[in-house]
PDB file of C-alpha atoms in Angstrom:
ATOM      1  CA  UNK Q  25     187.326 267.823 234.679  1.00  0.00           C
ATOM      2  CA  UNK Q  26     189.134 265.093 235.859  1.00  0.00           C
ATOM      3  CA  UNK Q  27     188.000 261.623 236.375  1.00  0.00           C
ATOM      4  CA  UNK Q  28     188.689 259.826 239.140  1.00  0.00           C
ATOM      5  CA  UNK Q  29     190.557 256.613 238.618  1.00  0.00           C
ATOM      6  CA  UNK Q  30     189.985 253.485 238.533  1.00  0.00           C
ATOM      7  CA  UNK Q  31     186.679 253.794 235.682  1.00  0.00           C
ATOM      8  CA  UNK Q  32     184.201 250.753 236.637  1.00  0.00           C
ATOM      9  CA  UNK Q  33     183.628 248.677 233.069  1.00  0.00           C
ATOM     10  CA  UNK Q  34     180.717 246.252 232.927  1.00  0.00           C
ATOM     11  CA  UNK Q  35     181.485 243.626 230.056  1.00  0.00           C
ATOM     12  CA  UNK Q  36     178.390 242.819 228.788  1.00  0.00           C
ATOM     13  CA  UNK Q  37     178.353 239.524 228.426  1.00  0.00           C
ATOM     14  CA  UNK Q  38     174.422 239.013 227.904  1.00  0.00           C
ATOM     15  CA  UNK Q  39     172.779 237.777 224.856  1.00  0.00           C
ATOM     16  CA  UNK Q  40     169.351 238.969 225.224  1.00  0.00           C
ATOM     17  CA  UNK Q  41     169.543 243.114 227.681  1.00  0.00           C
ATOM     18  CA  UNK Q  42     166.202 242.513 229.352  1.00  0.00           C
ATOM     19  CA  UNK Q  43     164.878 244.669 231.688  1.00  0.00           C
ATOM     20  CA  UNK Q  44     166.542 242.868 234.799  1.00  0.00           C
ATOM     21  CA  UNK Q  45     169.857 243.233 233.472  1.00  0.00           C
ATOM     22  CA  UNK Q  46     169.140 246.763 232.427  1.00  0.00           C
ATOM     23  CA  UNK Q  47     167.628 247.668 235.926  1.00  0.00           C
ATOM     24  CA  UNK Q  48     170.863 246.476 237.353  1.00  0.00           C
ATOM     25  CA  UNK Q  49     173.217 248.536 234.813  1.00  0.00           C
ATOM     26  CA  UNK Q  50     171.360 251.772 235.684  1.00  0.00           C
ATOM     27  CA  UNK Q  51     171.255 251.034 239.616  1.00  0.00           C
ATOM     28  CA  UNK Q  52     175.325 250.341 239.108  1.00  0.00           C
ATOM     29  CA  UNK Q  53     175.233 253.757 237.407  1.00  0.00           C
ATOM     30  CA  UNK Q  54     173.637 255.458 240.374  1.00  0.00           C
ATOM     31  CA  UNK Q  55     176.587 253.643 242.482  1.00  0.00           C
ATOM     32  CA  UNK Q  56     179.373 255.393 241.013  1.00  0.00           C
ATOM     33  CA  UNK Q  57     178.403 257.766 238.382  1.00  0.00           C
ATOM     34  CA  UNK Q  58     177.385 258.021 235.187  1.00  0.00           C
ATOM     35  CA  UNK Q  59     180.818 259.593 234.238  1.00  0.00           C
ATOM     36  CA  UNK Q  60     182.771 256.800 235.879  1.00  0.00           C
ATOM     37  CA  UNK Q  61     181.168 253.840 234.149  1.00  0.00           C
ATOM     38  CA  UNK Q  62     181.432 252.309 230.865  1.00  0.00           C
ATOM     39  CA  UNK Q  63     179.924 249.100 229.531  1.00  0.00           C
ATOM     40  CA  UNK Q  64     181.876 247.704 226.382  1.00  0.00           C
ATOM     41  CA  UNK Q  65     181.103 243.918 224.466  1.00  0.00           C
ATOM     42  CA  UNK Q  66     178.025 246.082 223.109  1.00  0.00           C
ATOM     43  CA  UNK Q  67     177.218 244.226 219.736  1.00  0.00           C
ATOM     44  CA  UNK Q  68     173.795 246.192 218.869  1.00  0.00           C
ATOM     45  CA  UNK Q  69     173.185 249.649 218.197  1.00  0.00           C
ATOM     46  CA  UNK Q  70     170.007 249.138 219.996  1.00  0.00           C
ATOM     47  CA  UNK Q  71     171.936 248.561 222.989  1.00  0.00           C
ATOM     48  CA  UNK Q  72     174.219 251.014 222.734  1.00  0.00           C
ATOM     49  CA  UNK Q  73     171.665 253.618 222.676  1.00  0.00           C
ATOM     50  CA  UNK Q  74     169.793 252.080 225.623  1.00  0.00           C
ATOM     51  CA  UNK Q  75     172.744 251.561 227.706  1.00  0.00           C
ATOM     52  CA  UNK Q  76     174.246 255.168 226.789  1.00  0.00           C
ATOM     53  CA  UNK Q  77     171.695 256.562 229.335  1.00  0.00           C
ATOM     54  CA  UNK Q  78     173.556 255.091 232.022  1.00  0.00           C
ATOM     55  CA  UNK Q  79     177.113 255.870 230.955  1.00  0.00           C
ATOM     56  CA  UNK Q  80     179.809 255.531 228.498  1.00  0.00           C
ATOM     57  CA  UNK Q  81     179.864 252.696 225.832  1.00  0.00           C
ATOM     58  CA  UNK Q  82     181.806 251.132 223.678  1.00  0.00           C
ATOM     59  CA  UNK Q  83     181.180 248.337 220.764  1.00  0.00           C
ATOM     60  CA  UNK Q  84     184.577 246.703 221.445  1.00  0.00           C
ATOM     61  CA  UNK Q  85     185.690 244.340 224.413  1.00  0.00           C
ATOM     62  CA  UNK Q  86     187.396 245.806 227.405  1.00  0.00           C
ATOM     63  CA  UNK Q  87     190.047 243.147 226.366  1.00  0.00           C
ATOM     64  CA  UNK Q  88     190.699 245.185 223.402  1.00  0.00           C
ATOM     65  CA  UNK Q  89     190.509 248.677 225.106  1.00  0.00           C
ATOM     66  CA  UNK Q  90     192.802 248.588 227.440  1.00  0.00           C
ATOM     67  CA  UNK Q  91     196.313 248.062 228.850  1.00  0.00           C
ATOM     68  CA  UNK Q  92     195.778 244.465 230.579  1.00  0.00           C
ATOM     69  CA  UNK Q  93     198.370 244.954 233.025  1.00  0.00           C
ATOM     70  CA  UNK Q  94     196.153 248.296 233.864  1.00  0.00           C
ATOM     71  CA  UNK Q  95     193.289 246.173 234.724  1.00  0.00           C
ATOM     72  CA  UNK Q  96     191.807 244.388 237.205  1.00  0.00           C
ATOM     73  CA  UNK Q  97     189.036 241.835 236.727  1.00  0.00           C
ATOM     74  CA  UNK Q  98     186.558 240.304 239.537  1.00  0.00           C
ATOM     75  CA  UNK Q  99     185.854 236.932 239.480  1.00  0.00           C
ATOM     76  CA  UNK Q 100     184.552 234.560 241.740  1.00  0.00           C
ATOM     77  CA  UNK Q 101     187.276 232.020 240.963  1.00  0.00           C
ATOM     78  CA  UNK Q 102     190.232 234.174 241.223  1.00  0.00           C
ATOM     79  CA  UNK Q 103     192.657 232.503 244.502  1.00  0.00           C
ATOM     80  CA  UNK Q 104     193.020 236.221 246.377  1.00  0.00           C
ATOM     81  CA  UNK Q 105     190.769 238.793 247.671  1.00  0.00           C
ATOM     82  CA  UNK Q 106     190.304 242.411 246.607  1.00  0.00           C
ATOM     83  CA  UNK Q 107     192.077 244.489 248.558  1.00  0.00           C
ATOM     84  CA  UNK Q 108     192.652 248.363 248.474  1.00  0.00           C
ATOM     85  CA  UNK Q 109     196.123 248.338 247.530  1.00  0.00           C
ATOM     86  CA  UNK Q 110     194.986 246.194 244.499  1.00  0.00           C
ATOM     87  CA  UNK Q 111     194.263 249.667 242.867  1.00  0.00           C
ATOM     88  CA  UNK Q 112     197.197 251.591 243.425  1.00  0.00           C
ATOM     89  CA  UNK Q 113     198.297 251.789 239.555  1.00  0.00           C
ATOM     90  CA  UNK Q 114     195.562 250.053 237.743  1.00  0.00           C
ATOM     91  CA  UNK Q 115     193.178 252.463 235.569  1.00  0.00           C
ATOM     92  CA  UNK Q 116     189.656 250.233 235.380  1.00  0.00           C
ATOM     93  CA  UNK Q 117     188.250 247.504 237.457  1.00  0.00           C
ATOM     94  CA  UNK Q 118     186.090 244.972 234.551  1.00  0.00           C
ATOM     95  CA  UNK Q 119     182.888 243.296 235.990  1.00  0.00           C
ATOM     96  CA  UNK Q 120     181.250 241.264 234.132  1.00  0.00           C
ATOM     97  CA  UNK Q 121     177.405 241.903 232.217  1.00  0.00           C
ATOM     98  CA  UNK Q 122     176.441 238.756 233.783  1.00  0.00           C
ATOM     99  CA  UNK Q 123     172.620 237.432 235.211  1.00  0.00           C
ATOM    100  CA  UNK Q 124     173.852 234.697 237.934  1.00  0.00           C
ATOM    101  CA  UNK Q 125     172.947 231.072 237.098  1.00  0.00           C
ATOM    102  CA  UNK Q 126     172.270 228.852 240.234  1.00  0.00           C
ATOM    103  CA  UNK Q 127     174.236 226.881 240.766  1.00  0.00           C
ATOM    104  CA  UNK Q 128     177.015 228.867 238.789  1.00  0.00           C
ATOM    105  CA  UNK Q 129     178.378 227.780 235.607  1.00  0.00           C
ATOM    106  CA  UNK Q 130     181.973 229.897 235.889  1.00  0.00           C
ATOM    107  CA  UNK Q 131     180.919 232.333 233.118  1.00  0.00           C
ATOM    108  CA  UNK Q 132     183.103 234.977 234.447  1.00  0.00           C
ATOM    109  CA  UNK Q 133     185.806 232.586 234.167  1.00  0.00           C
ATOM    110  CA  UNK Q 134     184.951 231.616 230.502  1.00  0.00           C
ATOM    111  CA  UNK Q 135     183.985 234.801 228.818  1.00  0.00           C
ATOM    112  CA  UNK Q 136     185.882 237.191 230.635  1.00  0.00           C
ATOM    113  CA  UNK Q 137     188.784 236.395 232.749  1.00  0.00           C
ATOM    114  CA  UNK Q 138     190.323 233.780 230.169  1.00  0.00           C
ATOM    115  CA  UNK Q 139     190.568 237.113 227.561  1.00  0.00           C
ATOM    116  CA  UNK Q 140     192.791 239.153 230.216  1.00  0.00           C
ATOM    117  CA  UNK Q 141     195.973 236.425 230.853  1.00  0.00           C
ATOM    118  CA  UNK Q 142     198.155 239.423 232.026  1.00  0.00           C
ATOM    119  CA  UNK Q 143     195.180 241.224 233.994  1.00  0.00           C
ATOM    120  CA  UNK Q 144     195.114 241.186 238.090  1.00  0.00           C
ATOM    121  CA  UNK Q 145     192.181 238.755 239.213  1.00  0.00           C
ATOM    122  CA  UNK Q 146     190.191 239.403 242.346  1.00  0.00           C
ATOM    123  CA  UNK Q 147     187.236 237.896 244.086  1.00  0.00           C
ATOM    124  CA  UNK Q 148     184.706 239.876 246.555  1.00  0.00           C
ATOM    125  CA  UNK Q 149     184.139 236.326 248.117  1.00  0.00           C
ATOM    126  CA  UNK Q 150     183.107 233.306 246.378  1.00  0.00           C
ATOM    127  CA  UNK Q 151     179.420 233.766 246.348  1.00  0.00           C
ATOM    128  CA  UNK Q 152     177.759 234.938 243.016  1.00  0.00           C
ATOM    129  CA  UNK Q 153     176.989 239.340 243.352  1.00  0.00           C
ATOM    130  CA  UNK Q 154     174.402 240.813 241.484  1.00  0.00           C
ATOM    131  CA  UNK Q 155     176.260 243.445 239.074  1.00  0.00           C
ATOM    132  CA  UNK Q 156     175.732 246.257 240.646  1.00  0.00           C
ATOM    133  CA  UNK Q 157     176.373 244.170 243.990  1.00  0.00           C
ATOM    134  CA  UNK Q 158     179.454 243.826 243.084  1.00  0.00           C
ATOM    135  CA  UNK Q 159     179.690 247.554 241.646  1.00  0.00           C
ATOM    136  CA  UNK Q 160     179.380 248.444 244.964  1.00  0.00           C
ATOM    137  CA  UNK Q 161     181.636 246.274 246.716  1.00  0.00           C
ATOM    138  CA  UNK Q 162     184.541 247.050 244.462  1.00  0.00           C
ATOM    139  CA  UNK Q 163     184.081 250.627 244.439  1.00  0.00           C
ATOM    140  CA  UNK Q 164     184.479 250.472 248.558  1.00  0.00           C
ATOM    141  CA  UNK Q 165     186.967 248.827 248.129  1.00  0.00           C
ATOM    142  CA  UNK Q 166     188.487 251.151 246.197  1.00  0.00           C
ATOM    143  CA  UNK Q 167     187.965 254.229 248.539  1.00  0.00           C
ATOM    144  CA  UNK Q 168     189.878 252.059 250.751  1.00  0.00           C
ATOM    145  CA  UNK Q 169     187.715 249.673 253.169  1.00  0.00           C
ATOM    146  CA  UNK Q 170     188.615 246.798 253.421  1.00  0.00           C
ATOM    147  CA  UNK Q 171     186.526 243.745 251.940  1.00  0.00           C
ATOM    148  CA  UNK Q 172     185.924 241.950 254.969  1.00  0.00           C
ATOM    149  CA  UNK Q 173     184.620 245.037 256.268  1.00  0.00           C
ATOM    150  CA  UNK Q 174     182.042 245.098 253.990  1.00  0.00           C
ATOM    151  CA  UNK Q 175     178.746 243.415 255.649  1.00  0.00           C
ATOM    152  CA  UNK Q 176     177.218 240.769 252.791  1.00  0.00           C
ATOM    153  CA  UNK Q 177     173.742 238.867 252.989  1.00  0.00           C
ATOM    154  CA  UNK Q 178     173.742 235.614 251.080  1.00  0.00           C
ATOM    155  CA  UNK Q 179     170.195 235.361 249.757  1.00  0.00           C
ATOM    156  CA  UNK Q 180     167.040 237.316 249.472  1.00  0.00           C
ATOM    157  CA  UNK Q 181     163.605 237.196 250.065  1.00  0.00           C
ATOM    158  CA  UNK Q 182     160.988 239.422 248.373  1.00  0.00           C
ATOM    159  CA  UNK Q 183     157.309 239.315 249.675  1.00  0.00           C
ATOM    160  CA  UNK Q 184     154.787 238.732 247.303  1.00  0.00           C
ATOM    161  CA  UNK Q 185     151.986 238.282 249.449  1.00  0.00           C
ATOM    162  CA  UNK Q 186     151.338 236.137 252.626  1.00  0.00           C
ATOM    163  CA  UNK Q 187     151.442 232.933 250.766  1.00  0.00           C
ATOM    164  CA  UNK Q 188     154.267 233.752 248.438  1.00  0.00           C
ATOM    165  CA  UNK Q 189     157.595 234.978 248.222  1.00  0.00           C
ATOM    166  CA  UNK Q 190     160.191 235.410 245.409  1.00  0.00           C
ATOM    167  CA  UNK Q 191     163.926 234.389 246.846  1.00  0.00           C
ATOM    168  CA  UNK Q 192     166.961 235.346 245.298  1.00  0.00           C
ATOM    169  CA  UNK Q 193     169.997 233.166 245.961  1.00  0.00           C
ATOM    170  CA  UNK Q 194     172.491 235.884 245.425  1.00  0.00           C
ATOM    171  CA  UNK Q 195     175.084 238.031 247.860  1.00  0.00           C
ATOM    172  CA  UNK Q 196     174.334 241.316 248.452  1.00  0.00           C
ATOM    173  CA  UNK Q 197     176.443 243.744 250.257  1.00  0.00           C
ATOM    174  CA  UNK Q 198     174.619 245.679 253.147  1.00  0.00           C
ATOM    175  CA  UNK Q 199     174.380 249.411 253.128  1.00  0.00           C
ATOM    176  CA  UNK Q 200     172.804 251.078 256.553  1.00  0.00           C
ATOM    177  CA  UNK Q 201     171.879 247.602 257.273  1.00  0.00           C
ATOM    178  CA  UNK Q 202     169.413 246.805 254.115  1.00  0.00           C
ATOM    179  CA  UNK Q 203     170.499 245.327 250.832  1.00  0.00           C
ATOM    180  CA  UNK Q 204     171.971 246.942 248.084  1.00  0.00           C
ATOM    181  CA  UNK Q 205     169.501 246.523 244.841  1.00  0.00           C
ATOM    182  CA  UNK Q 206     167.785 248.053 242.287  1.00  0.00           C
ATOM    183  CA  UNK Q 207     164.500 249.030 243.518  1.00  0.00           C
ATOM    184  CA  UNK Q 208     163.149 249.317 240.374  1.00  0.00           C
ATOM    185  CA  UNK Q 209     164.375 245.568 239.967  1.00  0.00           C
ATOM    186  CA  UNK Q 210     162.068 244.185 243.513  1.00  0.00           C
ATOM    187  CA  UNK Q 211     159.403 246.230 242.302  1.00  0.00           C
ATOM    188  CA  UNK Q 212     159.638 244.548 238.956  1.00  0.00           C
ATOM    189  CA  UNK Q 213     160.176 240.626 240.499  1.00  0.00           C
ATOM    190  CA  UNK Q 214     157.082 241.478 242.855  1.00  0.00           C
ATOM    191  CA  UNK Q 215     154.974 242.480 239.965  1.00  0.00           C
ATOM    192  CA  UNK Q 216     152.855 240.697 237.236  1.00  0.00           C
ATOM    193  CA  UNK Q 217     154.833 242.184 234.392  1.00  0.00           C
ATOM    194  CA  UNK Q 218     157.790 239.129 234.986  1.00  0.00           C
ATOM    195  CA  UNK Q 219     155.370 236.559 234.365  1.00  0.00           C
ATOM    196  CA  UNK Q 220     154.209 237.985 231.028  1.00  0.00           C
ATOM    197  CA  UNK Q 221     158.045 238.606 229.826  1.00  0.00           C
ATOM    198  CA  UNK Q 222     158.680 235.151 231.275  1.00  0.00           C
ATOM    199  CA  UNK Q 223     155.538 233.886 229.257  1.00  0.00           C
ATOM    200  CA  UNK Q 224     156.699 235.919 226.335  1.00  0.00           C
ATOM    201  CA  UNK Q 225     160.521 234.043 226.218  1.00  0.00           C
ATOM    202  CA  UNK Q 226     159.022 231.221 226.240  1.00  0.00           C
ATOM    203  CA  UNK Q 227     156.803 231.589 223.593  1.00  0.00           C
ATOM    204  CA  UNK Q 228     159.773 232.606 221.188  1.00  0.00           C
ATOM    205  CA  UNK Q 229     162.089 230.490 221.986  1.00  0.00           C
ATOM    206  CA  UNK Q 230     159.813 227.768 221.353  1.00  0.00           C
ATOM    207  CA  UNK Q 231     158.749 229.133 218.115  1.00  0.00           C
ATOM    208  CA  UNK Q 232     162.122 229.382 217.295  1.00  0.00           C
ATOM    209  CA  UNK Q 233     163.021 225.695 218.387  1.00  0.00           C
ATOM    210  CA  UNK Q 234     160.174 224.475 215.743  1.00  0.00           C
ATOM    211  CA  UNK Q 235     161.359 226.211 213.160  1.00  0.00           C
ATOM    212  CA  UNK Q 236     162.908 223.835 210.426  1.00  0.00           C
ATOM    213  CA  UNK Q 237     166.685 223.503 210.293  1.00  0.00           C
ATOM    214  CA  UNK Q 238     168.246 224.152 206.950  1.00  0.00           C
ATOM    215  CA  UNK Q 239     170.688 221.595 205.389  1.00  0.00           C
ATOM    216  CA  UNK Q 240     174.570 222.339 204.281  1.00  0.00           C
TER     217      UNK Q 240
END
């Protein structure tokens, strides 16, 4: 069987895969296929086996994988837009494994475009995507529609309850008119369970913060 090109990579780019950033690796699965994605940068063997239910993986760095002239990288810094014709001879499109920071800090920038000097750089628009937001987008792309075509809602409200809301001040692309995100992820952000693995982070990384520092 052959694959169509380009492949979709996710870099991951995440020290800690927590179950937000694995609800929104599975939910890019779903997007384009199991046997079209591939998530490389995957240090631990715990990972890998996690993240090989969702598609191909690899332990290296997409940098090191492929042909960077091949390649084309999304970033929200990059001067021009993704456009079909961006695709016509390149064999993967890298996103990167990357939980938005508000404001953003450029990670993509950082960790991932500065490794690809020779590699085409596109943005989707200069908000911040979720990753399988931006999954999404580029595979439309891809099938030839162009990006301004593509209707995008710049932030996101979840209902809690009638006093309380959760708000997400991400882009997501528009798909029959609703938002394109993991489910699994709003039932998760709407639930109890975030504030005990919030509560649980903390705890660690406060335990780890007292620990004593050895001396060289």
């Amino acid at each position: 069987m052959t694959i169509p090109k380009p492949i979709f990579v996710i870099e991951h780019l995440e020290p800690k895969t927590g179950k937000w950033l694995l609800f929104e690796y599975e939910h890019a699965s779903q997007i384009v296929g199991k046997n079209r994605l591939l998530f490389t940068n995957v240090k631990r063997k715990s990972d890998r086996l996690k993240l090989s239910k969702f598609g191909a993986v690899e332990q290296k760095s997409a940098a090191e994988i492929f042909n960077h002239a091949k390649v084309l990288i999304l970033d929200p810094k990059a001067e021009l837009p993704l456009k079909p014709e961006d695709f016509a001879d390149k064999e993967a499109v890298v996103i990167g494994g990357i939980l938005g920071d508000h404001p953003p800090k450029g990670r993509t920038n950082k960790l991932l475009t500065s490794r690809f000097p020779s590699a085409a750089v596109r943005n989707i628009g200069k908000m911040q995507f979720a990753i399988d937001g931006a999954v999404y987008v580029a595979k439309l792309v891809s099938e030839g529609t162009p990006l301004e075509k593509v209707l995008v809602k710049e932030g996101l409200s979840l209902r809690l309850n009638e006093q309380a809301e959760v708000y997400l001040p991400y882009a997501y692309p528009l798909r029959d008119g609703k938002p394109v995100i993991s489910q699994k992820l709003v039932t998760y952000l709407c639930s109890e369970e975030i504030v005990k693995d919030e509560e649980k982070l903390l705890k660690r990384a406060v335990a780890k913060s007292s620990k004593p520092k050895s001396r060289v």
